[in-house]
Structure formats: structure tokens, C-alpha cells
Amino acid sequence: MRLVIARCSVDYVGRLTAHLPMATRLLMVKADGSVLVHSDGGSYKPLNWMSPPCKLVEGNAAGIESADGASASPGRLWTVTNKTGEHLLISIDEVLHDSAHELGVDPGLVKDGVEAHLQVLLAQHIETLGDGFRLVRREYPTAIGPVDIMARDGAGAAVAVEIKRRGDIDGVEQLTRYLELLNRDPLLAPVRGVFAAQEIKPQARTLAADRGIHCLVLDYDLLRGRDDPSQRLF
């Protein structure tokens, strides 16, 4: 990765045009060929960028002019061109820092507490749904997609469970579609639903209650055995 801090102006020339006036910015050139222009604000989002594959040429490019028609000295203009012929023109007035670093292969982000983890843990601790519950199957197949968990309650009735990290209206709608389909099967009906999530939005709770769906808030640390409610002060 190459990191350049410079006073520069930036023009995007393509399907539309965009201009960033002269200011001090961070220019990032990644090994995958992408080029990003950052300011000291705006969190992680760049002000402008060019996605790979693209080509970076340092020096004036004939026939390409910035939005304001300004010219740049040879070696002071970066011309970044993508596969569709669009250009990112970076006119550099002063370089304050220029360094290159070999980062190597990144192992990728390992997420904890995703829906797949919650599904496995809830299946292992199916009694979280209530006394007498037993697991029938994870990823129970239907014609419109798999139900996260199919279980039976203490009375032997079928229960379909939809699991989300953040429970919103879309998740309730998804479970509603599963229930409508499952209840057409005389070997399963009646099937009731449980909407389980680490956090459930009020609108989702209201819709679930209207459709006879029970809501269950999941405690991820408790399911993992890393939390003991008896040790809490409140």
C-alpha cells in the first residue's frame, strides 16, 4: 500500500463530473489497484475513489483536462483510469508524505455472534425456547427457503424459529411466509412461530404480536456460557 499526504485538487471525469478544490488529503493506492482520496473527517468513507481494475499514471495525460481547465506540471498529476475509460485526476501542489508498505495477505474478518452462530447455540440450548422443547432440525427445508430451526414444544406441537441478530419487520414478514407454507402441511399443522434475535425493534414486536408470533430476545453470552445471571447485581 502506498500512502501519500498531499495538497491536491481532484476531478472525476466520466458519466458525471465532480471536483474537490485544493486541500490537504490522504491518497491511498492499494495493491489491488484501487485509489482512494480521504480527508481527515467523514469516518471511513473516501471523498472520491476509483475501484479496481484501474491504471495509475503519474504525469500529464494528453487529452484529459480537469473540470476547471487547470493544468498541472509534469509529474504533479496523477491520472487514474478504470476499465470503462473514466478518469480520476489528482493535481498535486505539494507532497507532505510519501511511503509504501507491504501488508501481505489479510486473513479476513472473523465475525462473532452472527446469525449462524446464534442458530447453532440455540439448537444446542433448545430449552431456551421453553421447558420440554426438543430440536427437530436446523435449516428445515421449505419451497421458499430453509427455516432456521424447527422444534417441538412440550405438547409435541411444531414450532418454527426465525433467528436474526437485529430483529426488524422484514424478519417477521419472512417468518410469516414460512408459517403460511408450513401450515399447509397436514403432518405439521398447526405450526406456530418464534422470532428470536439479540435485539428486536418495537415495530417488529407489534407486527409479530398481531400475527400471533412470539418474540424471544437472545443473550449471546449466556448461550455461550460466558454469563451467569445469578452473579448480576441488577
GROMACS .gro file of C-alpha atoms in nm:
model
  234
    1MET     CA    1   0.000   0.000   0.000
    2ARG     CA    2   0.120   0.349  -0.085
    3LEU     CA    3   0.023   0.640   0.142
    4VAL     CA    4   0.063   0.996   0.019
    5ILE     CA    5  -0.034   1.307   0.213
    6ALA     CA    6  -0.050   1.600  -0.027
    7ARG     CA    7  -0.213   1.930  -0.104
    8CYS     CA    8  -0.417   1.844  -0.408
    9SER     CA    9  -0.732   1.902  -0.608
   10VAL     CA   10  -0.929   1.611  -0.750
   11ASP     CA   11  -1.153   1.581  -1.057
   12TYR     CA   12  -1.366   1.286  -1.157
   13VAL     CA   13  -1.434   1.274  -1.531
   14GLY     CA   14  -1.675   1.012  -1.660
   15ARG     CA   15  -2.050   0.956  -1.660
   16LEU     CA   16  -2.060   1.261  -1.435
   17THR     CA   17  -1.805   1.517  -1.320
   18ALA     CA   18  -1.707   1.603  -0.965
   19HIS     CA   19  -1.447   1.844  -0.829
   20LEU     CA   20  -1.263   1.868  -0.497
   21PRO     CA   21  -1.086   2.204  -0.450
   22MET     CA   22  -0.725   2.229  -0.335
   23ALA     CA   23  -0.676   2.096   0.019
   24THR     CA   24  -0.455   1.860   0.217
   25ARG     CA   25  -0.570   1.500   0.178
   26LEU     CA   26  -0.459   1.140   0.216
   27LEU     CA   27  -0.416   0.944  -0.108
   28MET     CA   28  -0.422   0.566  -0.077
   29VAL     CA   29  -0.304   0.335  -0.354
   30LYS     CA   30  -0.379  -0.026  -0.268
   31ALA     CA   31  -0.218  -0.340  -0.404
   32ASP     CA   32  -0.544  -0.437  -0.574
   33GLY     CA   33  -0.515  -0.123  -0.791
   34SER     CA   34  -0.778   0.087  -0.617
   35VAL     CA   35  -0.710   0.454  -0.546
   36LEU     CA   36  -0.889   0.639  -0.264
   37VAL     CA   37  -0.891   1.005  -0.163
   38HIS     CA   38  -0.953   1.070   0.209
   39SER     CA   39  -0.996   1.378   0.422
   40ASP     CA   40  -0.946   1.399   0.799
   41GLY     CA   41  -1.323   1.364   0.851
   42GLY     CA   42  -1.603   1.157   0.714
   43SER     CA   43  -1.511   0.842   0.907
   44TYR     CA   44  -1.409   0.552   0.681
   45LYS     CA   45  -1.570   0.683   0.363
   46PRO     CA   46  -1.339   0.834   0.097
   47LEU     CA   47  -1.421   1.166  -0.071
   48ASN     CA   48  -1.363   1.004  -0.408
   49TRP     CA   49  -1.217   0.681  -0.534
   50MET     CA   50  -1.154   0.454  -0.829
   51SER     CA   51  -1.229   0.085  -0.793
   52PRO     CA   52  -1.005  -0.182  -0.947
   53PRO     CA   53  -0.906  -0.273  -1.203
   54CYS     CA   54  -0.760   0.065  -1.291
   55LYS     CA   55  -0.430   0.216  -1.411
   56LEU     CA   56  -0.236   0.493  -1.239
   57VAL     CA   57  -0.006   0.717  -1.446
   58GLU     CA   58   0.199   0.988  -1.276
   59GLY     CA   59   0.241   1.278  -1.518
   60ASN     CA   60   0.021   1.476  -1.755
   61ALA     CA   61  -0.215   1.273  -1.972
   62ALA     CA   62  -0.282   1.413  -2.316
   63GLY     CA   63  -0.642   1.498  -2.397
   64ILE     CA   64  -0.762   1.493  -2.037
   65GLU     CA   65  -0.846   1.818  -1.867
   66SER     CA   66  -0.972   1.891  -1.518
   67ALA     CA   67  -1.317   2.032  -1.460
   68ASP     CA   68  -1.184   2.387  -1.419
   69GLY     CA   69  -0.940   2.353  -1.711
   70ALA     CA   70  -0.637   2.387  -1.481
   71SER     CA   71  -0.309   2.237  -1.596
   72ALA     CA   72  -0.053   2.058  -1.383
   73SER     CA   73   0.321   2.034  -1.404
   74PRO     CA   74   0.467   1.705  -1.535
   75GLY     CA   75   0.488   1.455  -1.251
   76ARG     CA   76   0.237   1.652  -1.044
   77LEU     CA   77  -0.074   1.498  -1.200
   78TRP     CA   78  -0.199   1.152  -1.124
   79THR     CA   79  -0.430   1.010  -1.387
   80VAL     CA   80  -0.626   0.707  -1.272
   81THR     CA   81  -0.824   0.531  -1.545
   82ASN     CA   82  -1.068   0.244  -1.498
   83LYS     CA   83  -1.175  -0.022  -1.748
   84THR     CA   84  -1.465   0.191  -1.877
   85GLY     CA   85  -1.241   0.487  -1.958
   86GLU     CA   86  -1.342   0.709  -1.668
   87HIS     CA   87  -1.069   0.919  -1.508
   88LEU     CA   88  -0.976   1.038  -1.162
   89LEU     CA   89  -0.739   1.334  -1.199
   90ILE     CA   90  -0.537   1.425  -0.890
   91SER     CA   91  -0.346   1.753  -0.930
   92ILE     CA   92  -0.077   1.766  -0.662
   93ASP     CA   93   0.055   2.101  -0.542
   94GLU     CA   94   0.276   1.978  -0.257
   95VAL     CA   95   0.371   1.634  -0.121
   96LEU     CA   96   0.398   1.622   0.258
   97HIS     CA   97   0.449   1.248   0.297
   98ASP     CA   98   0.502   0.953   0.061
   99SER     CA   99   0.557   0.598   0.184
  100ALA     CA  100   0.494   0.241   0.069
  101HIS     CA  101   0.420  -0.058   0.292
  102GLU     CA  102   0.387  -0.431   0.220
  103LEU     CA  103   0.088  -0.554   0.420
  104GLY     CA  104   0.081  -0.913   0.295
  105VAL     CA  105  -0.225  -1.134   0.264
  106ASP     CA  106  -0.506  -1.042   0.501
  107PRO     CA  107  -0.676  -1.337   0.676
  108GLY     CA  108  -1.012  -1.161   0.662
  109LEU     CA  109  -1.261  -1.053   0.924
  110VAL     CA  110  -1.380  -1.317   1.167
  111LYS     CA  111  -1.722  -1.217   1.298
  112ASP     CA  112  -1.858  -1.331   1.630
  113GLY     CA  113  -2.227  -1.353   1.709
  114VAL     CA  114  -2.354  -1.376   1.351
  115GLU     CA  115  -2.687  -1.544   1.278
  116ALA     CA  116  -2.520  -1.879   1.201
  117HIS     CA  117  -2.358  -1.880   1.548
  118LEU     CA  118  -2.687  -1.792   1.714
  119GLN     CA  119  -2.860  -2.073   1.527
  120VAL     CA  120  -2.604  -2.332   1.640
  121LEU     CA  121  -2.615  -2.215   2.002
  122LEU     CA  122  -2.995  -2.204   2.018
  123ALA     CA  123  -3.013  -2.553   1.869
  124GLN     CA  124  -2.770  -2.673   2.138
  125HIS     CA  125  -2.976  -2.500   2.408
  126ILE     CA  126  -3.322  -2.556   2.267
  127GLU     CA  127  -3.467  -2.539   2.620
  128THR     CA  128  -3.419  -2.161   2.588
  129LEU     CA  129  -3.748  -2.168   2.397
  130GLY     CA  130  -3.923  -2.323   2.697
  131ASP     CA  131  -3.947  -2.633   2.910
  132GLY     CA  132  -3.998  -2.957   2.718
  133PHE     CA  133  -3.880  -2.822   2.381
  134ARG     CA  134  -3.681  -3.056   2.158
  135LEU     CA  135  -3.495  -2.990   1.835
  136VAL     CA  136  -3.632  -3.141   1.513
  137ARG     CA  137  -3.384  -2.993   1.268
  138ARG     CA  138  -3.176  -2.688   1.186
  139GLU     CA  139  -3.223  -2.538   0.838
  140TYR     CA  140  -3.559  -2.712   0.793
  141PRO     CA  141  -3.626  -2.707   0.415
  142THR     CA  142  -3.930  -2.541   0.258
  143ALA     CA  143  -4.012  -2.446  -0.100
  144ILE     CA  144  -3.919  -2.082  -0.030
  145GLY     CA  145  -3.605  -2.139   0.175
  146PRO     CA  146  -3.493  -2.305   0.496
  147VAL     CA  147  -3.642  -2.228   0.837
  148ASP     CA  148  -3.359  -2.165   1.084
  149ILE     CA  149  -3.490  -2.410   1.345
  150MET     CA  150  -3.785  -2.647   1.354
  151ALA     CA  151  -3.871  -2.769   1.704
  152ARG     CA  152  -4.146  -2.937   1.903
  153ASP     CA  153  -4.279  -2.796   2.228
  154GLY     CA  154  -4.368  -2.993   2.540
  155ALA     CA  155  -4.706  -3.085   2.393
  156GLY     CA  156  -4.550  -3.206   2.068
  157ALA     CA  157  -4.668  -2.911   1.856
  158ALA     CA  158  -4.444  -2.784   1.576
  159VAL     CA  159  -4.262  -2.454   1.626
  160ALA     CA  160  -4.074  -2.267   1.352
  161VAL     CA  161  -3.798  -2.033   1.472
  162GLU     CA  162  -3.651  -1.748   1.267
  163ILE     CA  163  -3.323  -1.609   1.404
  164LYS     CA  164  -3.175  -1.264   1.344
  165ARG     CA  165  -2.905  -1.053   1.508
  166ARG     CA  166  -3.125  -0.743   1.481
  167GLY     CA  167  -3.495  -0.820   1.455
  168ASP     CA  168  -3.693  -0.591   1.231
  169ILE     CA  169  -4.017  -0.600   1.031
  170ASP     CA  170  -3.855  -0.783   0.737
  171GLY     CA  171  -3.767  -1.075   0.964
  172VAL     CA  172  -4.124  -1.101   1.089
  173GLU     CA  173  -4.251  -1.095   0.731
  174GLN     CA  174  -4.007  -1.372   0.640
  175LEU     CA  175  -4.126  -1.591   0.926
  176THR     CA  176  -4.489  -1.519   0.834
  177ARG     CA  177  -4.429  -1.655   0.483
  178TYR     CA  178  -4.269  -1.971   0.627
  179LEU     CA  179  -4.564  -2.023   0.863
  180GLU     CA  180  -4.821  -1.981   0.586
  181LEU     CA  181  -4.644  -2.251   0.385
  182LEU     CA  182  -4.576  -2.490   0.675
  183ASN     CA  183  -4.936  -2.476   0.794
  184ARG     CA  184  -5.049  -2.619   0.460
  185ASP     CA  185  -4.878  -2.946   0.556
  186PRO     CA  186  -5.131  -3.161   0.747
  187LEU     CA  187  -4.845  -3.355   0.907
  188LEU     CA  188  -4.710  -3.037   1.068
  189ALA     CA  189  -5.009  -2.808   1.121
  190PRO     CA  190  -5.069  -2.626   1.338
  191VAL     CA  191  -4.724  -2.461   1.334
  192ARG     CA  192  -4.660  -2.157   1.550
  193GLY     CA  193  -4.371  -1.916   1.514
  194VAL     CA  194  -4.097  -1.774   1.734
  195PHE     CA  195  -3.899  -1.468   1.624
  196ALA     CA  196  -3.563  -1.475   1.806
  197ALA     CA  197  -3.299  -1.204   1.795
  198GLN     CA  198  -3.042  -1.028   2.013
  199GLU     CA  199  -3.243  -0.709   1.974
  200ILE     CA  200  -3.600  -0.672   1.846
  201LYS     CA  201  -3.731  -0.337   1.726
  202PRO     CA  202  -4.064  -0.215   1.868
  203GLN     CA  203  -4.229  -0.214   1.523
  204ALA     CA  204  -4.128  -0.578   1.474
  205ARG     CA  205  -4.271  -0.672   1.814
  206THR     CA  206  -4.600  -0.506   1.729
  207LEU     CA  207  -4.627  -0.683   1.393
  208ALA     CA  208  -4.528  -1.018   1.546
  209ALA     CA  209  -4.792  -0.986   1.820
  210ASP     CA  210  -5.054  -0.901   1.559
  211ARG     CA  211  -4.970  -1.223   1.373
  212GLY     CA  212  -4.953  -1.446   1.679
  213ILE     CA  213  -4.576  -1.481   1.667
  214HIS     CA  214  -4.383  -1.498   1.995
  215CYS     CA  215  -4.071  -1.279   2.030
  216LEU     CA  216  -3.762  -1.405   2.212
  217VAL     CA  217  -3.456  -1.191   2.294
  218LEU     CA  218  -3.138  -1.400   2.281
  219ASP     CA  219  -2.849  -1.341   2.521
  220TYR     CA  220  -2.544  -1.442   2.318
  221ASP     CA  221  -2.304  -1.453   2.614
  222LEU     CA  222  -2.549  -1.661   2.816
  223LEU     CA  223  -2.590  -1.909   2.530
  224ARG     CA  224  -2.212  -1.937   2.510
  225GLY     CA  225  -2.188  -1.996   2.884
  226ARG     CA  226  -1.992  -1.676   2.942
  227ASP     CA  227  -2.254  -1.507   3.156
  228ASP     CA  228  -2.422  -1.616   3.476
  229PRO     CA  229  -2.741  -1.421   3.552
  230SER     CA  230  -2.719  -1.520   3.920
  231GLN     CA  231  -2.400  -1.310   3.951
  232ARG     CA  232  -2.561  -0.988   3.824
  233LEU     CA  233  -2.630  -0.704   4.065
  234PHE     CA  234  -2.922  -0.575   3.858
   0.00000   0.00000   0.00000
